[in-house]
CSV table of C-alpha atoms in Angstrom, one decimal:
chain,number,residue,atom,x,y,z
A,1,MET,CA,81.3,104.9,100.4
A,2,ILE,CA,79.6,101.5,101.0
A,3,ILE,CA,76.2,101.0,99.4
A,4,ASP,CA,74.2,97.9,100.4
A,5,ILE,CA,71.9,97.2,97.5
A,6,HIS,CA,70.0,94.4,99.3
A,7,GLY,CA,68.1,95.4,102.5
A,8,HIS,CA,64.6,94.3,103.6
A,9,TYR,CA,62.4,95.7,106.3
A,10,THR,CA,62.6,92.5,108.4
A,11,THR,CA,62.1,94.4,111.6
A,12,ALA,CA,58.9,96.3,110.9
A,13,PRO,CA,56.7,97.0,113.9
A,14,PRO,CA,54.6,94.1,115.0
A,15,ALA,CA,51.5,96.0,114.0
A,16,LEU,CA,52.3,95.2,110.4
A,17,GLY,CA,52.3,91.4,110.9
A,18,GLN,CA,49.1,91.6,113.0
A,19,TRP,CA,47.3,93.6,110.2
A,20,ARG,CA,48.5,91.0,107.6
A,21,ASP,CA,47.1,88.1,109.8
A,22,ARG,CA,43.8,89.8,109.8
A,23,GLN,CA,43.9,90.3,106.0
A,24,ILE,CA,44.6,86.6,105.5
A,25,ALA,CA,41.8,85.7,108.0
A,26,GLY,CA,39.5,87.9,106.0
A,27,LEU,CA,40.0,85.7,102.9
A,28,THR,CA,37.7,83.1,104.5
A,29,ASP,CA,35.8,85.4,106.9
A,30,PRO,CA,35.2,88.8,105.3
A,31,LEU,CA,34.2,90.3,108.7
A,32,MET,CA,37.8,89.8,109.8
A,33,ALA,CA,39.3,91.8,106.9
A,34,PRO,CA,40.9,95.1,108.0
A,35,ARG,CA,40.9,98.4,106.2
A,36,PRO,CA,44.3,99.8,105.3
A,37,SER,CA,43.5,102.9,107.6
A,38,GLU,CA,43.3,100.5,110.6
A,39,LEU,CA,47.1,100.0,110.4
A,40,GLN,CA,48.5,102.6,112.8
A,41,ILE,CA,52.3,102.8,112.9
A,42,SER,CA,53.9,106.1,114.0
A,43,ASP,CA,57.2,107.6,113.0
A,44,ASP,CA,58.4,106.8,116.5
A,45,ASP,CA,57.5,103.2,115.9
A,46,LEU,CA,59.5,103.2,112.7
A,47,ARG,CA,62.5,104.9,114.3
A,48,GLU,CA,62.6,102.4,117.1
A,49,SER,CA,62.5,99.5,114.7
A,50,ILE,CA,65.2,100.9,112.5
A,51,GLU,CA,67.6,102.5,115.0
A,52,GLN,CA,67.9,99.4,117.2
A,53,ASN,CA,68.4,97.1,114.2
A,54,GLN,CA,69.4,98.0,110.6
A,55,LEU,CA,70.8,101.5,111.4
A,56,ARG,CA,72.8,100.2,114.4
A,57,LEU,CA,74.4,97.5,112.4
A,58,MET,CA,75.1,99.7,109.4
A,59,ASP,CA,77.0,102.1,111.7
A,60,GLN,CA,78.9,99.2,113.2
A,61,ARG,CA,79.8,97.8,109.8
A,62,GLY,CA,80.6,101.0,108.0
A,63,ILE,CA,77.7,100.8,105.5
A,64,ASP,CA,76.6,104.3,104.4
A,65,LEU,CA,73.3,103.6,102.6
A,66,THR,CA,70.9,100.7,102.0
A,67,VAL,CA,68.5,100.1,99.2
A,68,PHE,CA,65.5,99.1,101.3
A,69,SER,CA,62.5,97.0,100.2
A,70,PRO,CA,59.7,95.1,102.0
A,71,ARG,CA,60.5,91.9,103.7
A,72,ALA,CA,60.9,89.2,100.9
A,73,SER,CA,59.3,86.3,102.8
A,74,PHE,CA,56.4,88.6,103.6
A,75,MET,CA,55.6,89.3,100.0
A,76,ALA,CA,53.8,85.9,99.8
A,77,HIS,CA,52.3,86.5,96.4
A,78,HIS,CA,50.6,83.1,96.6
A,79,VAL,CA,48.1,84.4,99.3
A,80,GLY,CA,44.7,85.4,98.1
A,81,ARG,CA,43.9,87.1,94.8
A,82,PHE,CA,45.6,90.0,93.0
A,83,GLU,CA,43.6,92.5,95.1
A,84,THR,CA,45.1,90.9,98.3
A,85,SER,CA,48.6,91.4,97.0
A,86,ALA,CA,47.8,94.9,95.7
A,87,GLU,CA,46.6,96.1,99.1
A,88,TRP,CA,49.5,94.4,100.9
A,89,ALA,CA,52.2,95.7,98.5
A,90,ALA,CA,50.9,99.3,98.8
A,91,ILE,CA,51.1,99.2,102.6
A,92,CYS,CA,54.6,97.6,102.7
A,93,ASN,CA,56.0,100.0,100.1
A,94,GLU,CA,54.7,103.0,101.9
A,95,LEU,CA,56.4,101.9,105.1
A,96,CYS,CA,59.8,101.6,103.3
A,97,PHE,CA,59.2,105.0,101.8
A,98,ARG,CA,58.5,106.5,105.2
A,99,VAL,CA,61.7,105.0,106.5
A,100,SER,CA,63.6,106.7,103.6
A,101,GLU,CA,61.9,110.0,104.5
A,102,LEU,CA,63.0,109.7,108.1
A,103,TYR,CA,66.6,108.8,107.1
A,104,PRO,CA,67.1,110.2,103.6
A,105,GLU,CA,70.9,109.7,103.6
A,106,ARG,CA,70.8,106.2,104.9
A,107,PHE,CA,67.9,104.4,103.1
A,108,VAL,CA,66.4,104.6,99.7
A,109,PRO,CA,63.3,102.6,98.7
A,110,ALA,CA,62.9,99.7,96.3
A,111,ALA,CA,59.4,98.5,95.3
A,112,MET,CA,57.6,95.3,96.0
A,113,LEU,CA,55.2,94.4,93.2
A,114,PRO,CA,51.6,93.1,93.7
A,115,GLN,CA,52.2,89.9,91.8
A,116,SER,CA,49.7,87.0,91.9
A,117,PRO,CA,49.8,83.5,90.4
A,118,GLY,CA,48.3,83.3,87.0
A,119,VAL,CA,47.6,87.0,86.8
A,120,ASP,CA,49.0,89.2,84.0
A,121,PRO,CA,52.2,90.9,85.3
A,122,ALA,CA,51.0,94.1,83.6
A,123,THR,CA,48.6,94.5,86.6
A,124,CYS,CA,51.7,95.5,88.6
A,125,LEU,CA,52.3,98.6,86.6
A,126,PRO,CA,50.2,101.1,88.6
A,127,GLU,CA,52.0,100.2,91.9
A,128,LEU,CA,55.4,100.2,90.1
A,129,THR,CA,54.7,103.6,88.7
A,130,ARG,CA,53.5,105.0,92.0
A,131,CYS,CA,56.6,103.8,93.8
A,132,VAL,CA,58.9,105.4,91.3
A,133,GLU,CA,57.1,108.6,90.7
A,134,GLU,CA,55.8,109.3,94.2
A,135,TYR,CA,58.2,107.4,96.5
A,136,GLY,CA,61.4,107.8,94.5
A,137,ALA,CA,62.0,104.0,94.3
A,138,VAL,CA,65.3,103.2,92.6
A,139,ALA,CA,64.6,99.5,91.9
A,140,LEU,CA,62.0,96.8,92.2
A,141,ASN,CA,61.9,93.2,93.4
A,142,LEU,CA,60.6,90.8,90.8
A,143,ASN,CA,59.4,87.4,91.9
A,144,PRO,CA,59.9,84.7,89.2
A,145,ASP,CA,57.6,82.3,91.1
A,146,PRO,CA,54.5,83.9,92.6
A,147,SER,CA,53.1,80.5,93.3
A,148,GLY,CA,55.4,80.1,96.3
A,149,GLY,CA,57.6,77.2,95.3
A,150,HIS,CA,55.5,75.4,92.7
A,151,TRP,CA,56.9,77.3,89.7
A,152,THR,CA,53.8,77.8,87.7
A,153,ALA,CA,54.9,81.1,86.1
A,154,PRO,CA,56.5,81.2,82.7
A,155,PRO,CA,60.3,81.8,82.5
A,156,LEU,CA,61.5,85.4,82.8
A,157,THR,CA,62.2,85.5,79.1
A,158,ASP,CA,58.5,84.9,78.3
A,159,ARG,CA,56.7,87.9,76.7
A,160,SER,CA,54.2,88.0,79.5
A,161,TRP,CA,56.8,89.8,81.5
A,162,TYR,CA,57.5,92.4,78.9
A,163,PRO,CA,55.2,95.1,80.3
A,164,ILE,CA,57.3,95.2,83.4
A,165,TYR,CA,60.5,95.2,81.5
A,166,GLU,CA,59.3,98.1,79.2
A,167,LYS,CA,58.5,100.1,82.3
A,168,MET,CA,61.9,99.4,83.8
A,169,VAL,CA,63.6,100.5,80.7
A,170,GLU,CA,61.5,103.7,80.6
A,171,TYR,CA,62.4,104.5,84.2
A,172,ASP,CA,65.9,103.2,84.0
A,173,ILE,CA,65.6,101.0,87.0
A,174,PRO,CA,66.9,97.5,87.7
A,175,ALA,CA,65.0,94.6,89.2
A,176,MET,CA,66.4,92.2,91.8
A,177,VAL,CA,65.1,88.7,91.0
A,178,HIS,CA,63.9,87.6,94.4
A,179,VAL,CA,61.4,84.9,95.3
A,180,SER,CA,59.2,84.9,98.5
A,181,THR,CA,58.1,82.2,100.9
A,182,SER,CA,57.9,78.7,99.8
A,183,ILE,CA,54.7,76.7,100.5
A,184,ASN,CA,56.2,73.7,98.9
A,185,PRO,CA,57.5,71.4,101.8
A,186,ALA,CA,60.2,70.1,99.5
A,187,PHE,CA,61.9,73.5,99.5
A,188,HIS,CA,62.9,75.4,102.6
A,189,THR,CA,62.3,79.1,101.9
A,190,THR,CA,65.7,80.6,102.5
A,191,GLY,CA,68.0,77.5,102.4
A,192,ALA,CA,66.6,76.0,99.1
A,193,HIS,CA,63.9,78.1,97.4
A,194,TYR,CA,65.9,81.3,97.4
A,195,LEU,CA,69.1,79.7,96.1
A,196,ASN,CA,67.2,77.5,93.6
A,197,ALA,CA,65.5,80.6,92.2
A,198,ASP,CA,68.7,82.5,91.8
A,199,THR,CA,70.2,79.5,89.8
A,200,THR,CA,66.9,78.9,87.9
A,201,ALA,CA,66.7,82.6,86.8
A,202,PHE,CA,70.2,82.6,85.5
A,203,MET,CA,69.5,79.4,83.4
A,204,GLN,CA,66.3,80.9,82.1
A,205,LEU,CA,68.2,83.9,80.9
A,206,ILE,CA,70.8,81.7,79.2
A,207,GLU,CA,68.1,79.8,77.3
A,208,GLY,CA,66.4,83.0,76.1
A,209,ASP,CA,67.4,86.1,74.2
A,210,LEU,CA,65.8,88.7,76.4
A,211,TYR,CA,68.5,91.3,75.9
A,212,LYS,CA,68.0,91.4,72.1
A,213,ASP,CA,64.7,92.9,72.9
A,214,PHE,CA,65.9,94.9,75.9
A,215,PRO,CA,69.5,95.8,75.5
A,216,THR,CA,69.5,98.2,78.5
A,217,LEU,CA,67.5,96.1,80.9
A,218,LYS,CA,69.4,95.2,84.1
A,219,LEU,CA,68.6,92.3,86.5
A,220,VAL,CA,70.4,91.6,89.8
A,221,ILE,CA,70.6,88.0,91.0
A,222,PRO,CA,70.9,88.0,94.7
A,223,HIS,CA,72.6,85.6,97.2
A,224,GLY,CA,75.8,85.5,95.1
A,225,GLY,CA,73.9,84.0,92.2
A,226,GLY,CA,73.0,80.8,94.0
A,227,ALA,CA,74.9,77.9,92.3
A,228,VAL,CA,76.0,80.0,89.4
A,229,PRO,CA,79.6,80.9,90.4
A,230,TYR,CA,80.3,77.4,91.6
A,231,HIS,CA,79.1,75.9,88.4
A,232,TRP,CA,80.3,78.6,86.0
A,233,GLY,CA,81.9,75.9,83.7
A,234,ARG,CA,78.6,74.1,83.5
A,235,PHE,CA,76.7,77.2,82.5
A,236,ARG,CA,79.4,78.1,79.9
A,237,GLY,CA,79.1,74.7,78.5
A,238,LEU,CA,75.3,74.8,78.4
A,239,ALA,CA,75.4,78.1,76.6
A,240,MET,CA,77.6,76.6,74.0
A,241,ALA,CA,75.4,73.6,73.6
A,242,LEU,CA,72.4,75.9,73.1
A,243,ASN,CA,74.3,77.9,70.4
A,244,LYS,CA,74.3,81.0,72.6
A,245,PRO,CA,77.2,83.5,72.6
A,246,ALA,CA,79.7,83.3,75.4
A,247,LEU,CA,78.2,84.4,78.7
A,248,GLU,CA,80.3,87.6,78.8
A,249,GLN,CA,78.4,88.7,75.7
A,250,HIS,CA,75.1,86.9,76.2
A,251,LEU,CA,74.4,88.1,79.8
A,252,LEU,CA,77.1,90.0,81.6
A,253,ASN,CA,76.3,93.4,80.2
A,254,ASN,CA,72.9,93.1,81.8
A,255,VAL,CA,73.0,90.6,84.8
A,256,PHE,CA,74.7,91.4,88.1
A,257,PHE,CA,75.3,89.5,91.3
A,258,ASP,CA,75.3,90.6,94.9
A,259,THR,CA,77.5,89.6,97.8
A,260,CYS,CA,75.0,88.0,100.1
A,261,VAL,CA,77.2,85.0,100.6
A,262,TYR,CA,77.9,84.2,104.2
A,263,HIS,CA,81.5,82.9,104.5
A,264,GLN,CA,84.9,83.9,103.2
A,265,PRO,CA,85.5,81.0,100.8
A,266,GLY,CA,82.2,81.7,99.1
A,267,ILE,CA,82.9,85.4,98.6
A,268,ASP,CA,86.4,84.6,97.4
A,269,LEU,CA,85.0,82.2,94.8
A,270,LEU,CA,82.4,84.8,93.7
A,271,LEU,CA,85.2,87.4,93.3
A,272,ASP,CA,87.4,84.9,91.4
A,273,VAL,CA,84.8,83.7,88.9
A,274,ILE,CA,82.6,86.7,88.2
A,275,PRO,CA,84.0,89.9,86.8
A,276,SER,CA,84.2,92.7,89.4
A,277,LYS,CA,82.0,95.0,87.2
A,278,ASN,CA,79.2,92.5,87.7
A,279,ILE,CA,79.3,92.3,91.5
A,280,LEU,CA,77.5,94.7,93.9
A,281,PHE,CA,78.0,94.8,97.6
A,282,ALA,CA,75.0,93.6,99.7
A,283,SER,CA,74.3,92.0,103.0
A,284,GLU,CA,70.6,91.3,103.4
A,285,MET,CA,71.3,92.0,107.1
A,286,ILE,CA,68.9,90.7,109.7
A,287,GLY,CA,67.6,88.4,107.1
A,288,ALA,CA,67.9,84.7,106.4
A,289,VAL,CA,70.9,84.0,108.6
A,290,ARG,CA,71.0,86.1,111.7
A,291,GLY,CA,73.4,84.2,114.0
A,292,ILE,CA,77.0,84.5,114.9
A,293,ASP,CA,79.5,82.2,113.1
A,294,PRO,CA,81.3,80.2,115.8
A,295,CYS,CA,84.3,79.9,113.4
A,296,THR,CA,84.8,83.7,113.3
A,297,GLY,CA,82.9,85.2,116.2
A,298,HIS,CA,81.1,87.6,113.8
A,299,ASN,CA,77.7,87.6,112.3
A,300,PHE,CA,77.3,85.5,109.2
A,301,ASP,CA,75.7,88.4,107.4
A,302,ASP,CA,78.5,90.9,108.1
A,303,THR,CA,79.6,90.7,104.5
A,304,ALA,CA,81.7,93.8,104.7
A,305,ARG,CA,84.3,91.8,106.6
A,306,TYR,CA,84.5,89.3,103.8
A,307,ILE,CA,85.0,92.0,101.1
A,308,GLU,CA,87.6,93.8,103.2
A,309,SER,CA,89.5,90.5,103.7
A,310,ALA,CA,89.4,89.4,100.0
A,311,GLY,CA,92.5,91.1,99.0
A,312,LEU,CA,90.9,93.3,96.3
A,313,ASN,CA,92.8,96.1,94.8
A,314,GLU,CA,91.6,99.6,95.5
A,315,THR,CA,89.8,100.0,92.2
A,316,ASP,CA,87.9,96.7,92.4
A,317,PHE,CA,87.0,97.4,96.0
A,318,ALA,CA,85.5,100.8,95.2
A,319,ALA,CA,83.7,99.4,92.2
A,320,ILE,CA,82.0,96.6,94.2
A,321,THR,CA,81.2,98.7,97.3
A,322,GLU,CA,80.0,101.9,95.5
A,323,HIS,CA,80.6,102.6,91.8
A,324,ASN,CA,78.8,99.5,90.3
A,325,ALA,CA,75.7,100.4,92.3
A,326,ARG,CA,75.8,103.9,90.9
A,327,THR,CA,75.9,102.4,87.4
A,328,VAL,CA,73.3,99.8,87.8
A,329,TYR,CA,71.0,102.0,89.8
A,330,PRO,CA,71.0,105.3,87.9
A,331,ARG,CA,68.2,106.8,90.0
A,332,LEU,CA,70.2,106.1,93.1
A,333,ASN,CA,73.2,107.8,91.6
A,334,ALA,CA,71.2,110.8,90.7
A,335,LEU,CA,69.9,111.0,94.3
A,336,LEU,CA,73.3,110.7,95.7
A,337,LYS,CA,74.6,113.5,93.5
A,338,GLN,CA,71.6,115.6,94.5
A,339,GLN,CA,72.7,115.0,98.1
A,340,GLY,CA,76.3,116.1,97.3
A,341,ARG,CA,77.7,112.6,97.5
């Protein structure tokens, strides 16, 4: 079985984006602001958007199930106030839930949080709770930079984040540390901001002692960990200089990396540096890089090909493509068992 732990609803029906445009326009002209009930997306609209896109590619690439969350660049937590994000998150999370209801053996939801710059993260708890208890979300996406590329939020080890971590531990769900759109012209959203955030999050975790307070908390760093595998020696040395334990003890019982790395040498490096128990299969398909690699003739984001070509033994291959996801995402594992898988 192949489980993709990093999928976003990047192909949502156009009506969603049109509603969002009106919501943003309403921030300056309240007469333009739409009500949530004005968004009309039918089940047939959802089927068309999924079957011609994610589901088609999953079938082609042999991916059995995807952990599915709202489009990362659409989260845009910097827009408006907390109420803006709360309304937007509720709508986006509901759509992902509806997709999982239409295709219960192919998609399972993960929650977007209604974060907002300078607002207490505890305000996200009602939406988090609703998504887990009503929608069956098995994970959440946590944005370490709601400001959109200006990094005004405290590090992930700051106690202001603790209400979210406490709820994650209570529900036994992991978070993927995933930023959204950059409004800082110095940082391209997917080419710089995403990868900077992955690297920054890992360094924040090295500097702190978060897992002394939350020994069972699990965080997934996407996109192969940004620069982390390539500079593993640097991070090991920095941990030593900060009088932290070796990274294997300090972080690797709680921090995991996905395989959204879009060429074979990058995947091979990830697999060589990071223990197999800390790697989870993912593709983020129809996401940041959608084209065909002229060097291979295949889509850049067809990460299953890279894993299959990496020369893994049977045990490590099964761990990365299935068993690690079941361990890191206990609610997903319970759902799969309920389905007889």
